[in-house]
Tab-separated table of C-alpha atoms in Angstrom:
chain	number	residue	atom	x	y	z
X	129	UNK	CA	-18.365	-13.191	2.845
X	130	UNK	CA	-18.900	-12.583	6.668
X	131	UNK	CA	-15.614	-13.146	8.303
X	132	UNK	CA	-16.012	-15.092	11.805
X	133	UNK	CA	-13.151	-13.881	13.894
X	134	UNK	CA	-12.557	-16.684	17.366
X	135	UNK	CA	-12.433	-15.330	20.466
X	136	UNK	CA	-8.417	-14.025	21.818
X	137	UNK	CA	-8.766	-17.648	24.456
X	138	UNK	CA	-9.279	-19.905	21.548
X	139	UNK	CA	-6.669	-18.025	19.414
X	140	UNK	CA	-3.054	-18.792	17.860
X	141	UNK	CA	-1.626	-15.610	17.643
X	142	UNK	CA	1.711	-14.523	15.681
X	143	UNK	CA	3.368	-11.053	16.559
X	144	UNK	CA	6.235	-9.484	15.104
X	145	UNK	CA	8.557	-7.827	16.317
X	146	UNK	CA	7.322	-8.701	19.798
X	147	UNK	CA	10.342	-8.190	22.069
X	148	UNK	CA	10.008	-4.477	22.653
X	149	UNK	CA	7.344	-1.438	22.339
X	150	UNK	CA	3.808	-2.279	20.946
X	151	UNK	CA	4.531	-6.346	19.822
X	152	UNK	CA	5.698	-6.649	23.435
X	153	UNK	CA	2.417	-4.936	24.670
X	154	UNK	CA	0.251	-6.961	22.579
X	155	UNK	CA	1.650	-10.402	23.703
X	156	UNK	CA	1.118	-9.738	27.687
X	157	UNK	CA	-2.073	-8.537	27.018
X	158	UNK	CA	-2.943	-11.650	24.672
X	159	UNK	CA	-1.539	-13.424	27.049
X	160	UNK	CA	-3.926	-12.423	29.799
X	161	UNK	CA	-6.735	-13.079	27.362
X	162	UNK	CA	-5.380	-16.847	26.877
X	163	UNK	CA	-3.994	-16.972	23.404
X	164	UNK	CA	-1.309	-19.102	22.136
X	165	UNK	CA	1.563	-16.974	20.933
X	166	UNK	CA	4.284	-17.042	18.559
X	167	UNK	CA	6.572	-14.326	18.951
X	168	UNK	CA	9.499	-13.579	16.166
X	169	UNK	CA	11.813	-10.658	16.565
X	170	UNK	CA	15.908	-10.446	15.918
X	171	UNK	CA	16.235	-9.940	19.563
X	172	UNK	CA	16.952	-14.056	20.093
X	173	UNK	CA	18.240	-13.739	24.106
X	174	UNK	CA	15.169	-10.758	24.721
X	175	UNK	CA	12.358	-13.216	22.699
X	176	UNK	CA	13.121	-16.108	24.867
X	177	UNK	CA	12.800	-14.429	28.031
X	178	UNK	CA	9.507	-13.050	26.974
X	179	UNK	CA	8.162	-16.299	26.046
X	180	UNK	CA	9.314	-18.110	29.366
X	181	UNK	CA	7.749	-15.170	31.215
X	182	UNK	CA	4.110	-15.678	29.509
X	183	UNK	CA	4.771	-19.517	30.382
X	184	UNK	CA	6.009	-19.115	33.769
X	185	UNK	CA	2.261	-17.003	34.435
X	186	UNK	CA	0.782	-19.484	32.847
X	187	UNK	CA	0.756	-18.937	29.228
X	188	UNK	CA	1.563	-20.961	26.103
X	189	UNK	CA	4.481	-19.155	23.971
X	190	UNK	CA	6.703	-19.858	21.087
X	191	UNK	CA	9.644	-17.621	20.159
X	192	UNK	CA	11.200	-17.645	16.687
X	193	UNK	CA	14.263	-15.988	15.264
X	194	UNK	CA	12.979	-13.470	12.338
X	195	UNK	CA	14.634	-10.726	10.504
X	196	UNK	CA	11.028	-9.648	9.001
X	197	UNK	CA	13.199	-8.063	5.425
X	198	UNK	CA	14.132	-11.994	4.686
X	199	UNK	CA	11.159	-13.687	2.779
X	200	UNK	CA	12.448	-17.336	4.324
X	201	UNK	CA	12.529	-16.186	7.916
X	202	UNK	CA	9.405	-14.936	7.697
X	203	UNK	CA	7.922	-18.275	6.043
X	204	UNK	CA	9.736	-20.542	8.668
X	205	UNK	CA	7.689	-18.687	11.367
X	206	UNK	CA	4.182	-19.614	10.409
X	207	UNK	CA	5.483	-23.360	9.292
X	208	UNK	CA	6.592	-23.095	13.215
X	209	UNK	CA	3.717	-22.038	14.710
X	210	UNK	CA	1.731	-24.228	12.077
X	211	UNK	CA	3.772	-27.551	13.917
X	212	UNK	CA	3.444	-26.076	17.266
X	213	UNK	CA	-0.187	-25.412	17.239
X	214	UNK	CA	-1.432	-26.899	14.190
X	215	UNK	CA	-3.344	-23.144	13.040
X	216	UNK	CA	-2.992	-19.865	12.546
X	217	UNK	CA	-6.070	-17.375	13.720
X	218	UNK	CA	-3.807	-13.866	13.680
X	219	UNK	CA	-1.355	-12.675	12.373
X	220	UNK	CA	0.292	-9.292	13.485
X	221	UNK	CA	2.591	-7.581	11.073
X	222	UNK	CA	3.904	-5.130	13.976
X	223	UNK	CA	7.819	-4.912	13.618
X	224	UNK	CA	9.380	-1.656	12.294
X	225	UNK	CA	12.223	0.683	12.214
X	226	UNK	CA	13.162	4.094	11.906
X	227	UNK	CA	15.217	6.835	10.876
X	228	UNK	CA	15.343	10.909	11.855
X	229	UNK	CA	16.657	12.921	9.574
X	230	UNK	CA	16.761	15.294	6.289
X	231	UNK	CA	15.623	13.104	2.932
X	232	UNK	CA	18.319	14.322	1.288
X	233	UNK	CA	21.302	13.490	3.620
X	234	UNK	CA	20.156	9.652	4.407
X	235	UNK	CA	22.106	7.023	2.321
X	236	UNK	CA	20.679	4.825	-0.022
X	237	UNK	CA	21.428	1.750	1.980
X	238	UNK	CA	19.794	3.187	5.119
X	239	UNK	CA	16.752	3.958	3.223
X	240	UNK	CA	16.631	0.237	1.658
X	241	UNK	CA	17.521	-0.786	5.018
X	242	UNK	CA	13.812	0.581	6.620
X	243	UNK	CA	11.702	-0.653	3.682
X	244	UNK	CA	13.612	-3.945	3.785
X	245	UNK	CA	11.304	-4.108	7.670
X	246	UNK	CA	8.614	-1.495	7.131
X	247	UNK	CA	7.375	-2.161	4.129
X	248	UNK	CA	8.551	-5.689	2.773
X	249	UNK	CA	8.534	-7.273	6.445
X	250	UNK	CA	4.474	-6.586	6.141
X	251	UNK	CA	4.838	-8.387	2.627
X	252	UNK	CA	6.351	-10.909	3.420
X	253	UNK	CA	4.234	-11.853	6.916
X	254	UNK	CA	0.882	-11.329	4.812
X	255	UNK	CA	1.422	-13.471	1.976
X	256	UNK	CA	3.155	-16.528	4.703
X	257	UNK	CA	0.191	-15.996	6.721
X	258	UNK	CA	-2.430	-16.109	4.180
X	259	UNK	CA	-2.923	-19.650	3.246
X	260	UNK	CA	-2.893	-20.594	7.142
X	261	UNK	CA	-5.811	-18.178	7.708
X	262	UNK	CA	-7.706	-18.636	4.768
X	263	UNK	CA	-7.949	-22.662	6.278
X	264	UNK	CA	-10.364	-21.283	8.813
X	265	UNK	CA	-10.371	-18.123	8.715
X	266	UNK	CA	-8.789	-15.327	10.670
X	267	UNK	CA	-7.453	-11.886	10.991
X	268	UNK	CA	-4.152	-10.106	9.537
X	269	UNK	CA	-3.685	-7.309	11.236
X	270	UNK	CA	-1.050	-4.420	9.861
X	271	UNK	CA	0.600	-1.863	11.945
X	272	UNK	CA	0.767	1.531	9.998
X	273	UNK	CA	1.049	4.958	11.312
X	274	UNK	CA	0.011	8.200	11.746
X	275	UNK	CA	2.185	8.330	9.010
X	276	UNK	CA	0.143	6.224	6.667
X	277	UNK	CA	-2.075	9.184	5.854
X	278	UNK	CA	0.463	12.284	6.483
X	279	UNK	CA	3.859	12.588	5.669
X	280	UNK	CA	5.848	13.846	8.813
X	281	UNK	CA	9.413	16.314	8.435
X	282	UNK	CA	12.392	14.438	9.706
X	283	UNK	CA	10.533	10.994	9.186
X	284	UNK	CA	9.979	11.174	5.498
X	285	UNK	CA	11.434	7.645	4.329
X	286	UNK	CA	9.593	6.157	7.473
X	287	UNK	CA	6.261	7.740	6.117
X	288	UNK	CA	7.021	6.938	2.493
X	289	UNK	CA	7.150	3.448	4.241
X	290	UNK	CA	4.331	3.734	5.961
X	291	UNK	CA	2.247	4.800	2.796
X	292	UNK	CA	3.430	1.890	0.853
X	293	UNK	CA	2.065	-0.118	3.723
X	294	UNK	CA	-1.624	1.215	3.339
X	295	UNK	CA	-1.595	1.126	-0.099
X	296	UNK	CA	0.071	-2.564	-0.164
X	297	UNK	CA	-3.010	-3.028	2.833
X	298	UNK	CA	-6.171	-1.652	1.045
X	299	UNK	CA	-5.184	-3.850	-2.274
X	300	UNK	CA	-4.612	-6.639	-0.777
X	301	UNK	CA	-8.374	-6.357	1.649
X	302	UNK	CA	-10.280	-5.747	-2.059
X	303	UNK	CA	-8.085	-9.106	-3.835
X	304	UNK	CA	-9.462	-11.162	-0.948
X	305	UNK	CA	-12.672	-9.793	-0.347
X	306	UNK	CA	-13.376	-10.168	-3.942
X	307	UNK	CA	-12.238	-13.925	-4.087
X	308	UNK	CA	-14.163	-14.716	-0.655
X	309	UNK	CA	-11.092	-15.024	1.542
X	310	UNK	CA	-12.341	-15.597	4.888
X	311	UNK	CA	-9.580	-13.273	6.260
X	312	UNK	CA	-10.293	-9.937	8.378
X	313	UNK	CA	-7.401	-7.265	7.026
X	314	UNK	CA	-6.410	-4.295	9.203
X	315	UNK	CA	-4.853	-1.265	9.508
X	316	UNK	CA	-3.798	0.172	12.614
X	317	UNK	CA	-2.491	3.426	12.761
X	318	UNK	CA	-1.149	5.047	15.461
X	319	UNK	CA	-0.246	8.236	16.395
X	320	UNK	CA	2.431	9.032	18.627
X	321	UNK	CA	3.396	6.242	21.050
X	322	UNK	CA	5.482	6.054	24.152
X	323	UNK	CA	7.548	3.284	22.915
X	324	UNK	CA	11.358	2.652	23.094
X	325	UNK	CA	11.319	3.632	19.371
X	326	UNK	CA	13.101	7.537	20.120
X	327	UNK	CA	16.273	5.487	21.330
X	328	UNK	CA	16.233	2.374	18.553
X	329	UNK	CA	16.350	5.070	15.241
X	330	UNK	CA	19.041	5.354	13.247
X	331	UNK	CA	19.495	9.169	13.921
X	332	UNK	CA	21.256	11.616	11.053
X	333	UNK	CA	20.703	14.799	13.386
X	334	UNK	CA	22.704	16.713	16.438
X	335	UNK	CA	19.413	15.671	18.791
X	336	UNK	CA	17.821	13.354	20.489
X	337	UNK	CA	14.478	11.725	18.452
X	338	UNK	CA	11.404	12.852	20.363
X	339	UNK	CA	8.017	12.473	19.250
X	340	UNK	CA	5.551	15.655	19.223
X	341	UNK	CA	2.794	15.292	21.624
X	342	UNK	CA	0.469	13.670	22.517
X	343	UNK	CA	1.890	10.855	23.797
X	344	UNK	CA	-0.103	7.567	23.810
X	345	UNK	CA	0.439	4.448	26.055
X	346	UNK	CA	1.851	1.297	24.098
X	347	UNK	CA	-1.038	-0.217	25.412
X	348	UNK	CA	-3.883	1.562	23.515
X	349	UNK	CA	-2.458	0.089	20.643
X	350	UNK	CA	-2.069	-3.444	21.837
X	351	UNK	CA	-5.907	-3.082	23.312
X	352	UNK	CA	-6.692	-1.766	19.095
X	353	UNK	CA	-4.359	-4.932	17.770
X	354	UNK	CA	-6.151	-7.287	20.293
X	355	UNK	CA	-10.070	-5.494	19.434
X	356	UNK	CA	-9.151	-6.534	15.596
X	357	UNK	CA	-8.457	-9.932	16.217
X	358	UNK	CA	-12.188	-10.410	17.374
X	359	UNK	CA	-14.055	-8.038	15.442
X	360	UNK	CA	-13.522	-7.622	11.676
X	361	UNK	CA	-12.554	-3.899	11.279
X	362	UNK	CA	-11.072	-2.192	7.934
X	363	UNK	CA	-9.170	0.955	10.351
X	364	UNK	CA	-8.231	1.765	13.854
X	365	UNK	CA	-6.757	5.204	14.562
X	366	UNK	CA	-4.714	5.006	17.744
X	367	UNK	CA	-5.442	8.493	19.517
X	368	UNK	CA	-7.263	11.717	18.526
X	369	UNK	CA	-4.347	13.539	17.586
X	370	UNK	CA	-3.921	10.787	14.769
X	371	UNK	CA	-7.190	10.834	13.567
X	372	UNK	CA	-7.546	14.858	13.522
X	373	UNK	CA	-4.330	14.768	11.647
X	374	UNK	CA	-5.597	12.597	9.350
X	375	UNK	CA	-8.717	14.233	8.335
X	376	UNK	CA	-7.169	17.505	8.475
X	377	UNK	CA	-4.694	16.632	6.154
X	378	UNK	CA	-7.358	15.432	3.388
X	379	UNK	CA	-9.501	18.511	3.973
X	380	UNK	CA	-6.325	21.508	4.384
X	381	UNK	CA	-3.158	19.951	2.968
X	382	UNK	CA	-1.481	23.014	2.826
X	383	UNK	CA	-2.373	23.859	6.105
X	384	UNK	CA	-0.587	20.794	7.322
X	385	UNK	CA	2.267	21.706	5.141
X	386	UNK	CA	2.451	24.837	7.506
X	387	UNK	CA	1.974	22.943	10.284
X	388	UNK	CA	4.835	20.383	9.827
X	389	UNK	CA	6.938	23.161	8.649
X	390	UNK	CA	6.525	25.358	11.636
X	391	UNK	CA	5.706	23.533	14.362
X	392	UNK	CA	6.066	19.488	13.892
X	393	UNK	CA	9.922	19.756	13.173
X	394	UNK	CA	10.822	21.592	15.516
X	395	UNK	CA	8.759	19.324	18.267
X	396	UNK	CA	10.751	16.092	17.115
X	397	UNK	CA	14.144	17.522	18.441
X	398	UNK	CA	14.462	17.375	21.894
X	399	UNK	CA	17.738	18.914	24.035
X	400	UNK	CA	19.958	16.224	24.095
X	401	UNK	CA	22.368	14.341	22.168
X	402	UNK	CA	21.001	11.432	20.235
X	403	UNK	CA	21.124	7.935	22.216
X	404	UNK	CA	24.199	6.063	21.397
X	405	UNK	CA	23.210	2.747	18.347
X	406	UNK	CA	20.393	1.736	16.585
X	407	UNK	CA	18.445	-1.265	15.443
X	408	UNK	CA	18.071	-0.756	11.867
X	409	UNK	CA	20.827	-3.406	10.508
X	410	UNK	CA	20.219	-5.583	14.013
X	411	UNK	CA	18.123	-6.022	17.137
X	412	UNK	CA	18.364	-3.720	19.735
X	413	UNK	CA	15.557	-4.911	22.054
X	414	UNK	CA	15.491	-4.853	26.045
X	415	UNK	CA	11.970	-5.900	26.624
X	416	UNK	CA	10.637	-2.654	27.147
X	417	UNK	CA	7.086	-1.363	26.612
X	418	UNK	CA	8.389	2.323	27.149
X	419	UNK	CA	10.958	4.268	26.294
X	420	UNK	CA	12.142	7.594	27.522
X	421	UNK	CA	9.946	10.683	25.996
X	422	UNK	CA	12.132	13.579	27.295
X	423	UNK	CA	9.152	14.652	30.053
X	424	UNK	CA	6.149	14.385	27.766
X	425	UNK	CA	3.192	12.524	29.607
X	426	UNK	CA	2.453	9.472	28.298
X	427	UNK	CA	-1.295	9.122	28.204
X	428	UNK	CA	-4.448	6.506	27.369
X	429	UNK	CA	-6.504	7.607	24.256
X	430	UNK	CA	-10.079	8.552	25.891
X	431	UNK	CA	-10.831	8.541	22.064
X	432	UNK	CA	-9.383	4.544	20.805
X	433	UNK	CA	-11.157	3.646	24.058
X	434	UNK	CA	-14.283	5.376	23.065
X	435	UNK	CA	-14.031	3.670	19.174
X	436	UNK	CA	-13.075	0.244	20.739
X	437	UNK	CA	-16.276	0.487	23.084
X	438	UNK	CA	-19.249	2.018	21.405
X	439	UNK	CA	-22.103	0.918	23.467
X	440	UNK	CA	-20.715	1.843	26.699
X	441	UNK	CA	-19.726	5.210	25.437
X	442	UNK	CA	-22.928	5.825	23.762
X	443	UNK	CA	-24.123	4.599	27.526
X	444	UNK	CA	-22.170	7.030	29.275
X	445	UNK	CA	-23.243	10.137	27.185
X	446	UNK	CA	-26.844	9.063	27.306
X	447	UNK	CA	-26.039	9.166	31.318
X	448	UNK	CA	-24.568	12.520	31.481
X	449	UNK	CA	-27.261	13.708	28.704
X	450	UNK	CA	-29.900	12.703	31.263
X	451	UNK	CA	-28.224	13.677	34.496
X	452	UNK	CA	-27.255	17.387	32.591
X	453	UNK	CA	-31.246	17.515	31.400
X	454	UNK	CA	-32.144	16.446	35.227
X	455	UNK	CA	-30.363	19.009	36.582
X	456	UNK	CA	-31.178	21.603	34.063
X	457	UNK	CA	-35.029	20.749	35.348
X	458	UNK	CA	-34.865	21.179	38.685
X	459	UNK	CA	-33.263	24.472	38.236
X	460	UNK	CA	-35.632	25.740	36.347
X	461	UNK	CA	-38.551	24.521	38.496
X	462	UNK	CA	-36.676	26.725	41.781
């Protein structure tokens, strides 16, 4: 079944956690597009002001209370936004936590604790939102990582996570697709991402969280999130470093072994102590987009932008294929 996706001005949109990082990103640039939001987070003070800045510009936004891990939370969201707004055309499965550290020193309940919101908050938002968007169809769009594909030293409960969320993902698309389920299923996965997220893990080492480099804008992703909610896509790889990553670890695994070994644990220590708290247990939200990324840049991806806009890339090359074959003419002709 062809899945008809609305455009983001006729949309009802649901974002989780949306009062920080990425969700936060995603909202002001639905926003701007003219979607009607819900926005759940554990952040209650932080969500409200978020929503009564989109209305104060202009915008329509609800904000719900949501602990993602707790199956009812989750489910009182979309009957919300189902009384508020009567549909459901997205749904973005977007809050996570995480935690920096050696496997074998993290406790148990820590380790519960982060697939309690990585794994089972996706669970739980897909199977709420599903019977609202099979009504009319719509997209649910999951936020996994770099991480999805290749497991990362340091982060290796958050990328067991984040492997239970593709696989959970890709089973779910195929039940769907094979029932006809009007419903667009995505994963995002991004690489690294100038987010608050280095201050909000639960830390278990001497240093501060930093994530290797490059360094992507929380808005490439919320451009990727927003590009899926129009146009039926199975992946989006957020920056080139995530991508490469990806396909090198299919093709060279051990090579990446060496890799992460060598050179990736090393990179995701920076020189400072580790920033006081943590949101794993609660919200720890301050309605930031970015967080502080010990000097490294924090850049666009030339290459999501290039994926997200095909023809005018493929226009662009054609230009500079013509303009380079120009040139190369009239130098040969002097």
């Amino acid at each position: 079944m062809t899945v008809q996706l609305k455009p983001l001005s006729e949309q009802v949109m649901v974002i989780t956690g949306a009062s920080s990082g990425i969700g936060l990103a995603t909202a002001r640039a639905a926003a701007k597009r003219g979607a009607k939001l819900v926005l759940a987070a554990r952040s209650d003070a932080v969500l409200e002001a978020v929503a009564a800045e989109i209305s104060a510009a202009g915008g329509e936004a609800l904000a719900v209370h949501c602990d993602v891990g707790q199956r009812d939370e989750v489910r009182a969201v979309a009957e919300g936004a189902f009384r508020r707004f009567g549909r459901i055309d997205t749904w973005v499965n977007n809050a996570g936590v995480g935690i920096w550290g050696r496997v074998e020193e993290i406790s148990d309940a820590d380790m519960r604790q982060l697939f309690e919101t990585n794994f089972w908050g996706q669970v739980h938002g897909a199977l709420a939102a599903i019977p609202y968007l099979e009504e009319q169809g719509g997209a649910l769009i999951n936020i996994g990582s770099m991480a999805s594909d290749q497991a990362v030293p340091l982060q290796g409960v958050y990328s067991a996570s984040k492997h239970a969320v593709r696989g959970f993902t890709d089973a779910l698309r195929m039940e769907l697709e094979s029932r006809g389920a009007p419903i667009s299923v995505t994963l995002i996965k991004p690489g690294s991402i100038g987010t608050p997220m280095p201050q909000h893990i639960k830390n278990y080492t001497p240093n501060e969280a930093k994530f290797p480099p490059p360094v992507y804008a929380p808005e490439e992703v919320a451009a990727a999130i927003l590009h899926a909610a129009e146009h039926p896509v199975r992946d989006l790889y957020v920056g080139s470093s995530s991508r490469s990553i990806s396909l090198f670890g299919r093709v060279a695994p051990r090579l990446m072994d060496w890799f992460g070994e060598t050179l990736l644990y090393k990179a995701q220590l920076g020189p400072r102590p580790p920033s006081p708290g943590d949101n794993l247990f609660h919200g720890q939200a301050e309605a930031k987009v970015r967080g502080d990324h010990g000097g490294s840049l924090i850049r666009p991806s030339l290459y999501t932008r290039a994926r997200l806009h095909p023809g005018v890339t493929a226009a662009v090359l054609a230009g500079l294929v013509l303009a380079g074959a120009s040139r190369f003419g009239r130098s040969r002709r002097s």
